[in-house]
Coordinates of C-alpha atoms in Angstrom, one line a residue:
Chain A
X1 CA -129.7 186.3 -62.7
X2 CA -128.7 184.6 -65.9
X3 CA -126.0 182.1 -65.9
X4 CA -123.6 182.6 -68.7
X5 CA -122.8 179.3 -70.3
X6 CA -119.0 178.8 -70.6
X7 CA -117.7 179.2 -74.1
X8 CA -117.7 175.8 -75.8
X9 CA -115.4 175.8 -78.8
X10 CA -116.7 172.6 -80.2
X11 CA -120.3 173.7 -80.0
X12 CA -119.4 177.1 -81.5
X13 CA -117.6 175.4 -84.4
X14 CA -120.7 173.3 -85.1
X15 CA -123.0 176.4 -84.9
X16 CA -123.6 178.8 -87.7
X17 CA -121.0 181.3 -86.8
X18 CA -118.3 178.6 -86.4
X19 CA -119.2 177.1 -89.8
X20 CA -118.9 180.5 -91.4
X21 CA -115.6 181.1 -89.8
X22 CA -114.3 177.8 -91.0
X23 CA -115.4 178.4 -94.6
X24 CA -114.0 181.9 -94.6
X25 CA -110.6 180.8 -93.5
X26 CA -110.6 177.8 -95.8
X27 CA -111.6 179.6 -98.9
X28 CA -109.4 182.6 -98.4
X29 CA -106.2 181.0 -97.3
X30 CA -104.9 180.1 -100.8
X31 CA -105.8 183.4 -102.7
X32 CA -104.6 185.5 -99.8
X33 CA -101.3 183.6 -99.5
X34 CA -100.7 183.9 -103.2
X35 CA -101.6 187.6 -103.2
X36 CA -99.2 188.3 -100.3
X37 CA -96.4 186.2 -101.6
X38 CA -96.4 187.3 -105.3
X39 CA -97.6 190.8 -105.0
X40 CA -97.2 192.5 -101.7
X41 CA -94.0 190.7 -100.6
X42 CA -92.2 191.6 -103.8
X43 CA -93.5 195.1 -103.5
X44 CA -92.1 195.5 -100.0
X45 CA -88.8 193.9 -101.1
X46 CA -88.6 196.2 -104.1
X47 CA -89.1 199.2 -101.8
X48 CA -86.2 198.0 -99.6
X49 CA -84.0 197.3 -102.6
X50 CA -84.4 200.9 -103.9
X51 CA -82.2 202.1 -101.0
X52 CA -79.3 199.7 -101.8
X53 CA -76.6 199.3 -104.3
X54 CA -76.9 195.7 -105.2
X55 CA -77.0 193.0 -107.9
X56 CA -79.1 189.8 -107.8
X57 CA -76.3 188.0 -106.0
X58 CA -73.5 189.2 -103.8
X59 CA -72.9 192.1 -101.5
X60 CA -75.4 194.9 -100.9
X61 CA -74.6 198.4 -99.7
X62 CA -77.0 200.8 -98.2
X63 CA -76.8 204.1 -100.0
X64 CA -79.9 205.9 -98.9
X65 CA -81.6 208.0 -101.5
X66 CA -78.8 207.9 -104.0
X67 CA -80.7 205.6 -106.4
X68 CA -83.7 208.1 -106.5
X69 CA -81.4 211.0 -107.2
X70 CA -79.7 209.0 -110.0
X71 CA -83.0 208.3 -111.7
X72 CA -83.5 212.0 -112.1
X73 CA -79.8 212.8 -112.9
X74 CA -79.0 210.1 -115.5
X75 CA -80.3 211.3 -118.8
X76 CA -81.4 207.9 -120.0
X77 CA -83.9 207.2 -117.2
X78 CA -86.3 210.0 -116.5
X79 CA -86.0 211.3 -120.1
X80 CA -87.5 208.1 -121.3
X81 CA -90.7 209.1 -119.7
X82 CA -91.1 211.8 -122.3
X83 CA -91.7 209.0 -124.9
X84 CA -95.0 208.2 -123.2
X85 CA -96.3 211.5 -124.6
X86 CA -96.3 209.6 -128.0
X87 CA -98.3 206.8 -126.4
X88 CA -100.8 209.2 -124.8
X89 CA -101.4 210.8 -128.2
X90 CA -101.8 207.3 -129.6
X91 CA -104.3 206.5 -126.9
X92 CA -106.5 209.5 -127.7
X93 CA -106.5 208.6 -131.4
X94 CA -107.3 205.0 -130.5
X95 CA -110.3 206.0 -128.3
X96 CA -111.7 208.4 -130.9
X97 CA -111.4 205.8 -133.6
X98 CA -113.0 203.2 -131.4
X99 CA -115.8 205.5 -130.5
X100 CA -116.5 206.3 -134.2
X101 CA -116.5 202.7 -135.3
X102 CA -118.5 201.6 -132.4
X103 CA -121.1 204.2 -133.2
X104 CA -121.3 202.9 -136.8
X105 CA -121.5 199.3 -135.7
X106 CA -124.2 199.9 -133.1
X107 CA -126.6 200.9 -135.9
X108 CA -127.8 198.2 -138.2
X109 CA -125.1 197.5 -140.8
X110 CA -124.7 194.6 -143.1
X111 CA -121.9 192.3 -142.1
X112 CA -121.5 194.2 -138.8
X113 CA -120.3 191.1 -136.9
X114 CA -117.7 190.3 -139.5
X115 CA -116.2 193.8 -139.5
X116 CA -116.3 193.8 -135.7
X117 CA -114.4 190.5 -135.6
X118 CA -111.8 191.6 -138.1
X119 CA -111.1 194.8 -136.1
X120 CA -111.1 193.0 -132.8
X121 CA -108.9 190.0 -133.6
X122 CA -105.5 191.8 -133.3
X123 CA -106.2 192.0 -129.6
X124 CA -105.9 188.2 -129.3
X125 CA -102.4 188.0 -130.9
X126 CA -99.5 187.2 -128.6
X127 CA -96.8 189.9 -128.1
X128 CA -93.9 188.0 -129.7
X129 CA -95.9 187.3 -132.9
X130 CA -96.8 191.0 -133.0
X131 CA -93.1 191.8 -132.8
X132 CA -92.3 189.6 -135.9
X133 CA -95.4 190.7 -137.8
X134 CA -94.5 194.4 -137.5
X135 CA -90.7 193.9 -138.1
X136 CA -91.8 192.3 -141.4
X137 CA -94.5 194.8 -142.0
X138 CA -92.2 197.8 -141.7
X139 CA -89.1 196.4 -143.4
X140 CA -87.9 198.6 -146.3
X141 CA -89.8 197.7 -149.5
X142 CA -92.1 195.2 -147.7
X143 CA -95.8 195.3 -146.8
X144 CA -96.3 198.9 -145.7
X145 CA -94.1 200.4 -148.4
X146 CA -95.8 198.2 -151.1
X147 CA -99.3 199.3 -150.0
X148 CA -98.3 202.9 -150.0
X149 CA -96.8 202.5 -153.5
X150 CA -100.2 201.2 -154.6
X151 CA -101.6 204.6 -153.6
X152 CA -99.0 206.4 -155.6
X153 CA -96.2 207.0 -153.1
X154 CA -92.6 206.7 -154.3
X155 CA -90.4 204.4 -152.3
X156 CA -87.5 207.0 -152.3
X157 CA -89.7 209.5 -150.5
X158 CA -90.7 207.0 -147.7
X159 CA -88.7 206.9 -144.5
X160 CA -87.3 203.8 -142.9
X161 CA -90.2 203.3 -140.5
X162 CA -88.2 201.7 -137.7
X163 CA -84.7 203.1 -138.2
X164 CA -85.5 206.8 -138.7
X165 CA -85.6 208.3 -135.2
X166 CA -88.0 211.1 -136.3
X167 CA -90.7 208.6 -137.2
X168 CA -90.0 205.3 -135.5
X169 CA -91.8 206.1 -132.2
X170 CA -94.9 207.0 -134.2
X171 CA -94.6 203.6 -136.1
X172 CA -94.5 201.8 -132.8
X173 CA -97.4 203.7 -131.3
X174 CA -99.4 202.8 -134.4
X175 CA -98.9 199.1 -133.6
X176 CA -100.3 199.6 -130.2
X177 CA -103.3 201.5 -131.6
X178 CA -103.7 198.6 -134.1
X179 CA -103.7 196.0 -131.3
X180 CA -106.1 197.8 -128.9
X181 CA -108.6 199.9 -130.9
X182 CA -110.8 196.9 -131.6
X183 CA -110.9 196.0 -127.9
X184 CA -112.0 199.6 -127.0
X185 CA -114.6 199.4 -129.7
X186 CA -116.1 196.2 -128.3
X187 CA -116.3 197.8 -124.9
X188 CA -118.0 200.9 -126.3
X189 CA -120.5 198.8 -128.3
X190 CA -121.3 196.9 -125.2
X191 CA -122.1 200.1 -123.4
X192 CA -124.1 201.5 -126.4
X193 CA -126.2 198.3 -126.6
X194 CA -127.2 198.6 -123.0
X195 CA -129.3 201.6 -124.0
X196 CA -133.0 200.7 -124.4
X197 CA -133.8 200.2 -128.1
X198 CA -137.2 201.9 -127.6
X199 CA -135.5 205.2 -127.1
X200 CA -134.0 205.1 -130.6
X201 CA -137.3 204.0 -132.1
X202 CA -139.1 206.8 -130.4
X203 CA -136.5 209.3 -131.6
X204 CA -136.6 208.0 -135.1
X205 CA -140.4 208.3 -135.2
X206 CA -140.0 211.9 -134.1
X207 CA -137.6 212.5 -136.9
X208 CA -134.3 212.7 -135.1
X209 CA -131.5 212.0 -137.5
X210 CA -128.5 209.7 -136.8
X211 CA -126.3 212.5 -135.5
X212 CA -129.0 213.6 -133.1
X213 CA -129.5 210.0 -131.9
X214 CA -125.8 209.7 -131.4
X215 CA -125.5 213.0 -129.5
X216 CA -128.5 212.8 -127.3
X217 CA -129.0 209.1 -126.7
X218 CA -125.8 207.3 -127.2
X219 CA -123.1 209.6 -126.0
X220 CA -124.6 210.3 -122.5
X221 CA -125.0 206.6 -121.9
X222 CA -121.3 205.8 -122.6
X223 CA -119.6 208.8 -121.0
X224 CA -118.6 206.8 -118.0
X225 CA -116.9 204.0 -119.9
X226 CA -115.2 206.4 -122.2
X227 CA -113.8 208.4 -119.3
X228 CA -112.7 205.1 -117.6
X229 CA -110.9 204.0 -120.7
X230 CA -109.2 207.4 -121.1
X231 CA -107.9 207.1 -117.5
X232 CA -106.7 203.6 -118.1
X233 CA -104.9 204.5 -121.3
X234 CA -103.1 207.4 -119.8
X235 CA -101.9 205.2 -117.0
X236 CA -101.0 202.6 -119.6
X237 CA -99.1 205.1 -121.7
X238 CA -96.8 205.8 -118.7
X239 CA -95.9 202.2 -118.5
X240 CA -95.7 201.5 -122.3
X241 CA -93.5 198.5 -122.8
X242 CA -94.5 196.0 -125.4
X243 CA -94.0 197.7 -128.8
X244 CA -90.4 198.8 -128.3
X245 CA -89.6 195.6 -126.3
X246 CA -90.8 193.1 -128.9
X247 CA -90.5 195.0 -132.2
X248 CA -87.3 196.9 -131.5
X249 CA -85.7 194.0 -129.6
X250 CA -85.5 195.9 -126.4
X251 CA -85.7 199.6 -127.5
X252 CA -83.0 200.3 -130.1
X253 CA -82.8 203.6 -132.0
X254 CA -84.2 205.8 -129.3
X255 CA -87.4 204.0 -128.7
X256 CA -86.7 202.7 -125.2
X257 CA -89.6 203.8 -123.0
X258 CA -89.2 204.0 -119.2
X259 CA -90.2 200.4 -118.6
X260 CA -87.9 199.1 -121.3
X261 CA -85.0 201.1 -119.8
X262 CA -85.9 199.7 -116.4
X263 CA -85.9 196.1 -117.7
X264 CA -82.5 196.7 -119.3
X265 CA -81.1 198.2 -116.1
X266 CA -82.5 195.4 -114.0
X267 CA -81.6 192.4 -116.1
X268 CA -78.8 193.4 -118.4
X269 CA -76.8 195.8 -116.2
X270 CA -78.1 194.1 -113.0
X271 CA -78.4 197.4 -111.2
X272 CA -81.3 196.1 -109.1
X273 CA -81.3 199.0 -106.7
X274 CA -81.6 201.6 -109.4
X275 CA -84.3 199.6 -111.2
X276 CA -86.3 199.3 -108.0
X277 CA -86.1 203.1 -107.5
X278 CA -87.3 203.6 -111.0
X279 CA -90.2 201.3 -110.4
X280 CA -91.2 203.1 -107.2
X281 CA -91.0 206.5 -108.8
X282 CA -93.2 205.3 -111.7
X283 CA -95.7 203.8 -109.2
X284 CA -95.9 207.1 -107.4
X285 CA -96.5 208.9 -110.7
X286 CA -99.2 206.4 -111.7
X287 CA -100.7 206.6 -108.3
X288 CA -100.8 210.4 -108.4
X289 CA -102.2 210.4 -111.9
X290 CA -104.9 208.0 -110.9
X291 CA -105.9 210.1 -107.9
X292 CA -105.8 213.3 -109.9
X293 CA -107.9 211.8 -112.6
X294 CA -110.4 210.4 -110.1
X295 CA -110.8 213.9 -108.6
X296 CA -111.1 215.4 -112.0
X297 CA -113.7 212.9 -112.8
X298 CA -115.6 213.6 -109.6
X299 CA -115.7 217.3 -109.9
X300 CA -115.9 217.9 -113.7
X301 CA -118.2 215.1 -114.4
X302 CA -120.0 215.1 -111.2
X303 CA -122.9 213.0 -112.5
X304 CA -120.5 210.4 -113.9
X305 CA -120.8 208.1 -110.9
X306 CA -124.6 207.8 -110.7
X307 CA -124.8 207.4 -114.4
X308 CA -127.2 204.5 -114.4
X309 CA -129.8 206.1 -112.2
X310 CA -130.0 209.5 -113.7
X311 CA -128.8 209.0 -117.3
X312 CA -132.1 207.6 -118.5
X313 CA -134.0 210.5 -117.0
X314 CA -131.7 213.1 -118.4
X315 CA -131.8 211.4 -121.8
X316 CA -135.5 211.5 -121.8
X317 CA -135.5 215.2 -120.9
X318 CA -133.1 216.0 -123.6
X319 CA -135.1 213.9 -126.0
X320 CA -138.3 215.7 -125.1
X321 CA -136.5 219.1 -125.6
X322 CA -135.2 217.9 -128.9
X323 CA -138.6 216.7 -130.0
X324 CA -140.1 220.1 -129.0
X325 CA -137.5 221.9 -131.0
X326 CA -138.1 219.7 -134.1
X327 CA -141.9 220.3 -133.8
X328 CA -141.4 224.0 -133.6
X329 CA -139.4 223.9 -136.8
X330 CA -142.3 222.0 -138.3
Chain B
X1 CA -137.6 212.6 -148.0
X2 CA -136.3 215.7 -149.8
X3 CA -133.4 215.3 -152.2
X4 CA -131.0 216.9 -149.8
X5 CA -132.0 214.4 -147.1
X6 CA -131.7 211.6 -149.6
X7 CA -128.2 212.6 -150.6
X8 CA -127.2 213.0 -146.9
X9 CA -128.7 209.5 -146.2
X10 CA -126.7 207.8 -148.9
X11 CA -123.5 209.8 -148.2
X12 CA -123.7 208.5 -144.7
X13 CA -124.1 204.9 -145.8
X14 CA -121.1 205.3 -148.1
X15 CA -119.0 206.8 -145.3
X16 CA -120.1 204.0 -143.0
X17 CA -119.1 201.2 -145.2
X18 CA -116.0 202.9 -146.4
X19 CA -114.8 203.3 -142.8
X20 CA -115.7 199.7 -141.9
X21 CA -113.9 198.3 -144.9
X22 CA -110.9 200.5 -144.5
X23 CA -110.3 199.8 -140.9
X24 CA -110.9 196.1 -141.3
X25 CA -108.4 196.2 -144.0
X26 CA -105.9 198.0 -141.8
X27 CA -106.5 195.4 -139.0
X28 CA -106.1 192.4 -141.3
X29 CA -103.3 193.6 -143.6
X30 CA -100.4 192.8 -141.3
X31 CA -101.8 189.3 -140.6
X32 CA -102.8 188.6 -144.2
X33 CA -99.4 189.6 -145.6
X34 CA -97.9 187.2 -143.1
X35 CA -100.2 184.4 -144.4
X36 CA -99.2 185.2 -148.0
X37 CA -95.5 185.0 -147.2
X38 CA -95.9 181.8 -145.2
X39 CA -97.0 179.9 -148.3
X40 CA -94.1 181.0 -150.5
X41 CA -91.1 178.9 -151.4
X42 CA -87.7 180.2 -150.6
X43 CA -87.2 181.2 -154.3
X44 CA -90.5 183.0 -154.5
X45 CA -89.8 184.8 -151.3
X46 CA -86.5 186.1 -152.7
X47 CA -87.7 187.1 -156.1
X48 CA -91.3 188.3 -155.7
X49 CA -92.8 191.3 -153.9
X50 CA -94.2 190.5 -150.5
X51 CA -97.8 191.3 -151.6
X52 CA -97.6 189.0 -154.6
X53 CA -99.8 185.9 -154.1
X54 CA -97.9 182.6 -153.7
X55 CA -98.0 180.2 -156.7
X56 CA -99.1 177.3 -154.6
X57 CA -101.6 177.8 -151.8
X58 CA -101.0 174.2 -150.6
X59 CA -97.3 174.7 -150.0
X60 CA -97.1 173.7 -146.3
X61 CA -93.3 173.2 -146.3
X62 CA -92.6 176.4 -144.3
X63 CA -95.2 175.4 -141.7
X64 CA -93.6 172.0 -141.3
X65 CA -90.1 173.4 -141.1
X66 CA -91.1 176.1 -138.7
X67 CA -92.9 173.6 -136.5
X68 CA -89.9 171.4 -136.3
X69 CA -87.2 174.1 -136.0
X70 CA -89.0 175.8 -133.1
X71 CA -89.9 172.5 -131.5
X72 CA -93.5 173.7 -131.4
X73 CA -94.8 170.2 -130.6
X74 CA -93.1 170.4 -127.2
X75 CA -94.2 174.0 -126.9
X76 CA -97.9 173.1 -127.5
X77 CA -97.7 170.4 -124.8
X78 CA -96.2 172.9 -122.3
X79 CA -98.7 175.5 -123.1
X80 CA -101.6 173.0 -122.7
X81 CA -100.3 171.9 -119.3
X82 CA -99.9 175.5 -118.2
X83 CA -103.3 176.4 -119.5
X84 CA -105.2 173.6 -117.8
X85 CA -103.7 174.3 -114.4
X86 CA -103.8 178.1 -114.5
X87 CA -107.4 178.2 -115.8
X88 CA -108.7 175.6 -113.4
X89 CA -106.8 177.2 -110.6
X90 CA -108.0 180.7 -111.4
X91 CA -111.6 179.5 -111.6
X92 CA -111.5 177.7 -108.3
X93 CA -109.6 180.4 -106.4
X94 CA -111.6 183.2 -107.9
X95 CA -115.0 181.7 -107.3
X96 CA -114.2 180.6 -103.8
X97 CA -112.8 184.0 -102.8
X98 CA -115.7 185.8 -104.5
X99 CA -118.2 183.6 -102.6
X100 CA -116.7 184.4 -99.2
X101 CA -116.3 188.1 -99.9
X102 CA -119.8 188.4 -101.3
X103 CA -121.8 186.2 -98.9
X104 CA -120.3 186.8 -95.5
X105 CA -119.8 189.9 -93.4
X106 CA -116.6 189.7 -91.4
X107 CA -114.0 192.1 -90.1
X108 CA -111.4 192.6 -92.8
X109 CA -113.8 192.0 -95.7
X110 CA -113.4 195.5 -97.0
X111 CA -109.7 195.5 -96.4
X112 CA -109.2 192.3 -98.4
X113 CA -111.2 193.7 -101.3
X114 CA -109.0 196.9 -101.3
X115 CA -105.9 194.8 -101.2
X116 CA -106.9 193.0 -104.4
X117 CA -108.0 196.3 -106.0
X118 CA -104.8 198.0 -105.1
X119 CA -102.8 195.1 -106.6
X120 CA -104.3 195.9 -110.0
X121 CA -102.5 199.3 -109.8
X122 CA -99.1 197.7 -109.4
X123 CA -97.7 197.0 -112.8
X124 CA -96.4 193.5 -112.9
X125 CA -93.3 194.2 -115.0
X126 CA -92.1 196.8 -112.6
X127 CA -92.1 194.3 -109.8
X128 CA -90.1 191.6 -111.6
X129 CA -86.9 192.9 -110.0
X130 CA -87.9 191.5 -106.7
X131 CA -90.3 188.8 -107.9
X132 CA -87.3 187.3 -109.7
X133 CA -85.3 187.2 -106.5
X134 CA -88.3 185.6 -104.7
X135 CA -88.7 182.9 -107.4
X136 CA -85.0 182.3 -107.3
X137 CA -85.0 181.7 -103.6
X138 CA -88.0 179.4 -103.8
X139 CA -86.2 177.4 -106.6
X140 CA -89.1 178.1 -108.9
X141 CA -87.1 179.3 -111.9
X142 CA -87.3 177.0 -114.9
X143 CA -90.1 175.0 -113.4
X144 CA -93.6 174.8 -114.9
X145 CA -95.0 174.6 -111.4
X146 CA -93.4 177.9 -110.5
X147 CA -94.8 179.6 -113.5
X148 CA -98.3 178.2 -112.9
X149 CA -98.3 179.3 -109.3
X150 CA -97.1 182.8 -110.2
X151 CA -99.7 183.1 -113.0
X152 CA -102.5 182.1 -110.6
X153 CA -101.3 184.4 -107.8
X154 CA -101.3 187.6 -109.9
X155 CA -104.8 187.3 -111.2
X156 CA -107.5 189.7 -110.1
X157 CA -109.9 190.1 -112.9
X158 CA -111.4 186.7 -112.4
X159 CA -112.3 187.6 -108.8
X160 CA -114.2 190.7 -110.0
X161 CA -116.1 188.8 -112.6
X162 CA -117.2 186.3 -110.0
X163 CA -118.1 188.9 -107.4
X164 CA -120.3 190.6 -109.9
X165 CA -122.0 187.4 -110.8
X166 CA -122.6 186.5 -107.1
X167 CA -124.3 189.8 -106.6
X168 CA -127.0 188.7 -109.1
X169 CA -127.7 185.4 -107.3
X170 CA -130.2 185.7 -104.6
X171 CA -129.1 184.9 -101.1
X172 CA -132.4 183.3 -100.3
X173 CA -131.1 180.3 -102.2
X174 CA -128.2 179.8 -99.7
X175 CA -130.6 180.6 -96.8
X176 CA -133.1 177.9 -97.7
X177 CA -130.4 175.4 -98.3
X178 CA -128.8 176.1 -95.0
X179 CA -132.1 175.7 -93.2
X180 CA -132.5 172.3 -95.0
X181 CA -129.3 171.3 -93.3
X182 CA -126.7 171.8 -96.1
X183 CA -123.3 172.8 -95.0
X184 CA -121.6 175.9 -96.6
X185 CA -119.3 173.6 -98.5
X186 CA -122.3 171.8 -100.0
X187 CA -124.1 175.1 -100.7
X188 CA -121.1 176.4 -102.6
X189 CA -120.1 173.3 -104.6
X190 CA -123.6 171.8 -105.2
X191 CA -125.8 174.8 -105.5
X192 CA -124.0 178.0 -106.3
X193 CA -121.0 176.8 -108.4
X194 CA -123.3 175.2 -111.1
X195 CA -125.1 178.5 -111.3
X196 CA -121.8 180.3 -112.0
X197 CA -121.4 178.6 -115.3
X198 CA -121.6 181.7 -117.5
X199 CA -119.0 183.5 -115.4
X200 CA -116.8 180.3 -115.4
X201 CA -116.9 180.3 -119.2
X202 CA -116.0 184.0 -119.3
X203 CA -113.1 183.6 -116.9
X204 CA -111.9 180.4 -118.7
X205 CA -111.8 182.2 -122.0
X206 CA -110.2 185.5 -120.8
X207 CA -107.7 183.8 -118.6
X208 CA -107.0 181.1 -121.2
X209 CA -106.3 183.6 -124.0
X210 CA -104.2 185.8 -121.6
X211 CA -102.2 182.8 -120.4
X212 CA -101.6 181.5 -123.9
X213 CA -100.3 184.9 -125.0
X214 CA -98.2 185.7 -122.0
X215 CA -94.6 186.0 -122.8
X216 CA -92.8 188.3 -120.4
X217 CA -92.9 186.2 -117.3
X218 CA -92.5 183.1 -119.4
X219 CA -89.3 184.5 -120.9
X220 CA -87.9 185.1 -117.4
X221 CA -89.0 181.9 -115.7
X222 CA -89.2 179.3 -118.4
X223 CA -86.0 180.0 -120.3
X224 CA -84.8 176.4 -120.7
X225 CA -85.6 175.0 -124.1
X226 CA -87.7 172.1 -123.0
X227 CA -90.0 174.4 -121.1
X228 CA -90.8 176.9 -123.8
X229 CA -94.4 177.9 -124.4
X230 CA -95.9 178.5 -127.8
X231 CA -95.3 182.2 -127.7
X232 CA -91.8 181.8 -126.5
X233 CA -90.9 179.2 -129.1
X234 CA -91.1 182.0 -131.7
X235 CA -87.9 183.4 -130.2
X236 CA -86.2 180.6 -132.1
X237 CA -86.4 182.8 -135.1
X238 CA -84.4 185.6 -133.6
X239 CA -80.8 185.5 -134.8
X240 CA -79.5 183.5 -137.8
X241 CA -83.0 182.8 -139.0
X242 CA -84.1 186.4 -138.5
X243 CA -84.4 187.3 -142.2
X244 CA -86.2 184.1 -143.4
X245 CA -89.6 185.7 -143.2
X246 CA -91.3 182.9 -145.1
X247 CA -90.4 180.6 -142.2
X248 CA -91.0 183.1 -139.5
X249 CA -94.5 184.0 -140.8
X250 CA -95.4 180.3 -140.9
X251 CA -94.3 180.0 -137.2
X252 CA -96.3 183.1 -136.3
X253 CA -99.4 181.8 -138.1
X254 CA -99.2 178.5 -136.3
X255 CA -99.0 180.3 -133.0
X256 CA -102.2 182.3 -133.9
X257 CA -104.3 179.3 -134.8
X258 CA -105.5 178.4 -131.3
X259 CA -106.4 182.0 -130.6
X260 CA -108.3 182.1 -133.9
X261 CA -110.2 178.9 -133.2
X262 CA -111.2 180.1 -129.7
X263 CA -112.2 183.4 -131.1
X264 CA -114.4 181.9 -133.8
X265 CA -116.1 179.5 -131.4
X266 CA -116.6 181.9 -128.5
X267 CA -116.9 185.4 -130.1
X268 CA -120.0 186.3 -128.1
X269 CA -118.6 185.2 -124.7
X270 CA -115.4 187.0 -125.3
X271 CA -117.2 190.3 -126.1
X272 CA -119.5 190.0 -123.2
X273 CA -116.7 188.9 -120.9
X274 CA -114.6 191.9 -121.7
X275 CA -117.5 194.2 -121.3
X276 CA -118.4 192.8 -117.9
X277 CA -114.8 192.8 -116.8
X278 CA -114.3 196.4 -117.8
X279 CA -117.3 198.1 -116.1
X280 CA -116.0 197.2 -112.6
X281 CA -114.2 200.6 -112.4

């Protein structure tokens, strides 16, 4: 018969398990407290608010689902979500542009680092400065108009870039592309550079041209990060906020996106309940979009996940095939 | 090379450089035009085209006036205080949490990871409705401390960068130190933390630039004039000064200088930091 020793707390604490427990609790207390206080508690509160008619201070009244119904009924709330289509189109342009420039820069070019730096720098500018820069840039007869005149456009034929409601959302999306394309480009270059250089050399020796190198070596290796960026920019488009907020001083002239509208409802009209319902609805949409995209990603690009393991093999196979083809042609 | 190939080769080179020059021009044009205007006197600004070069490239009057009008001296002090605490806090919190999550198996480890991951999905601006109430009740509105704590509490990317880094440090290091009698505290601070240096630099730069540029939370929680950050101080130019672009541009350029310096000094780290932060998925 074995005698079980009574549990000795002090001994346990001094032992390995106890030491681990102490360090776990000690190191996690602050981050967890911050996460719960500033992310999950407000999240829960917001969920609760969405069922009330309330302002920041004063009486609250429980009104059930009325806020949610209002979001769909009012023509200024849900309608604003249509503007994100502009931002999605912008995101596609932005990624294509980033991919193209990254492909150029990943080959040896003179002054590559300088060009990369120029195109990346806008990403580091603070939002309010961007607001002023583009208010100035788009003002009638100022920077943009002047440059277009250099290229032979007549000022009379140019629209008011920020006032004209048929073009102003495009102008705003352009600023967002301007800010972020360099960032996407840097990410793509990073992925492209992770490809073994020998592959390119081998391909070059075998007479593969630049386009073939791009298509068979580069593209497969960056598919994952391109998809990832596409997903993130679609989610980002739904919550577009900065361009109309800073350039149009809060979304004048029909440029108010969903988030800008929500900010206005929450802070100017102080309809906290309605704004909360808007936030929850958008979260549900973003969540659904993310899940759908993940599923899409999984089934359409089945091999996307195990990229690192198999990509090299596939690339080599394709390369071999390509080599054989070139040889046949002589 | 055949002639056709040669033509193709040179055409490609031309296209390459044309694209690079064109898009660099597009990226720089809005900033350069701002620089040009910032050096112009009031009279020049009124009478010449915006893209005409200023007569005197050493006319710093606008910069001085903008700096004083927007009280940017105060703003730089505030931004520096915020930066120091937020960056130091994020590095400590992030590395300690990453250490625990990466090195120890315990019930709830997976759950905590997913809690942090899910938090990235919640857009911060959407939550301000209730965060504002919370900050109000905690008496943290218009207090640097409140803003600092909020900025630290909503940071997740640092944690991922550190976790990734820990995965590449062998556990045999901890193991042998433990056998030699070091406590976990010593292992973390004396052995592992120094090895984290590259990750620390990455987090410091990314978090630093992010914090310096943050304006939305700052505009909600630091609205009193003596608490303004550099980005916020630019709001001075909204209103009556709103059409004096020679002054505004000078203010904008001043606010860009720290970011530019950091960029020129740490280009490589910024690029690699962004890349490592983005692959987490």
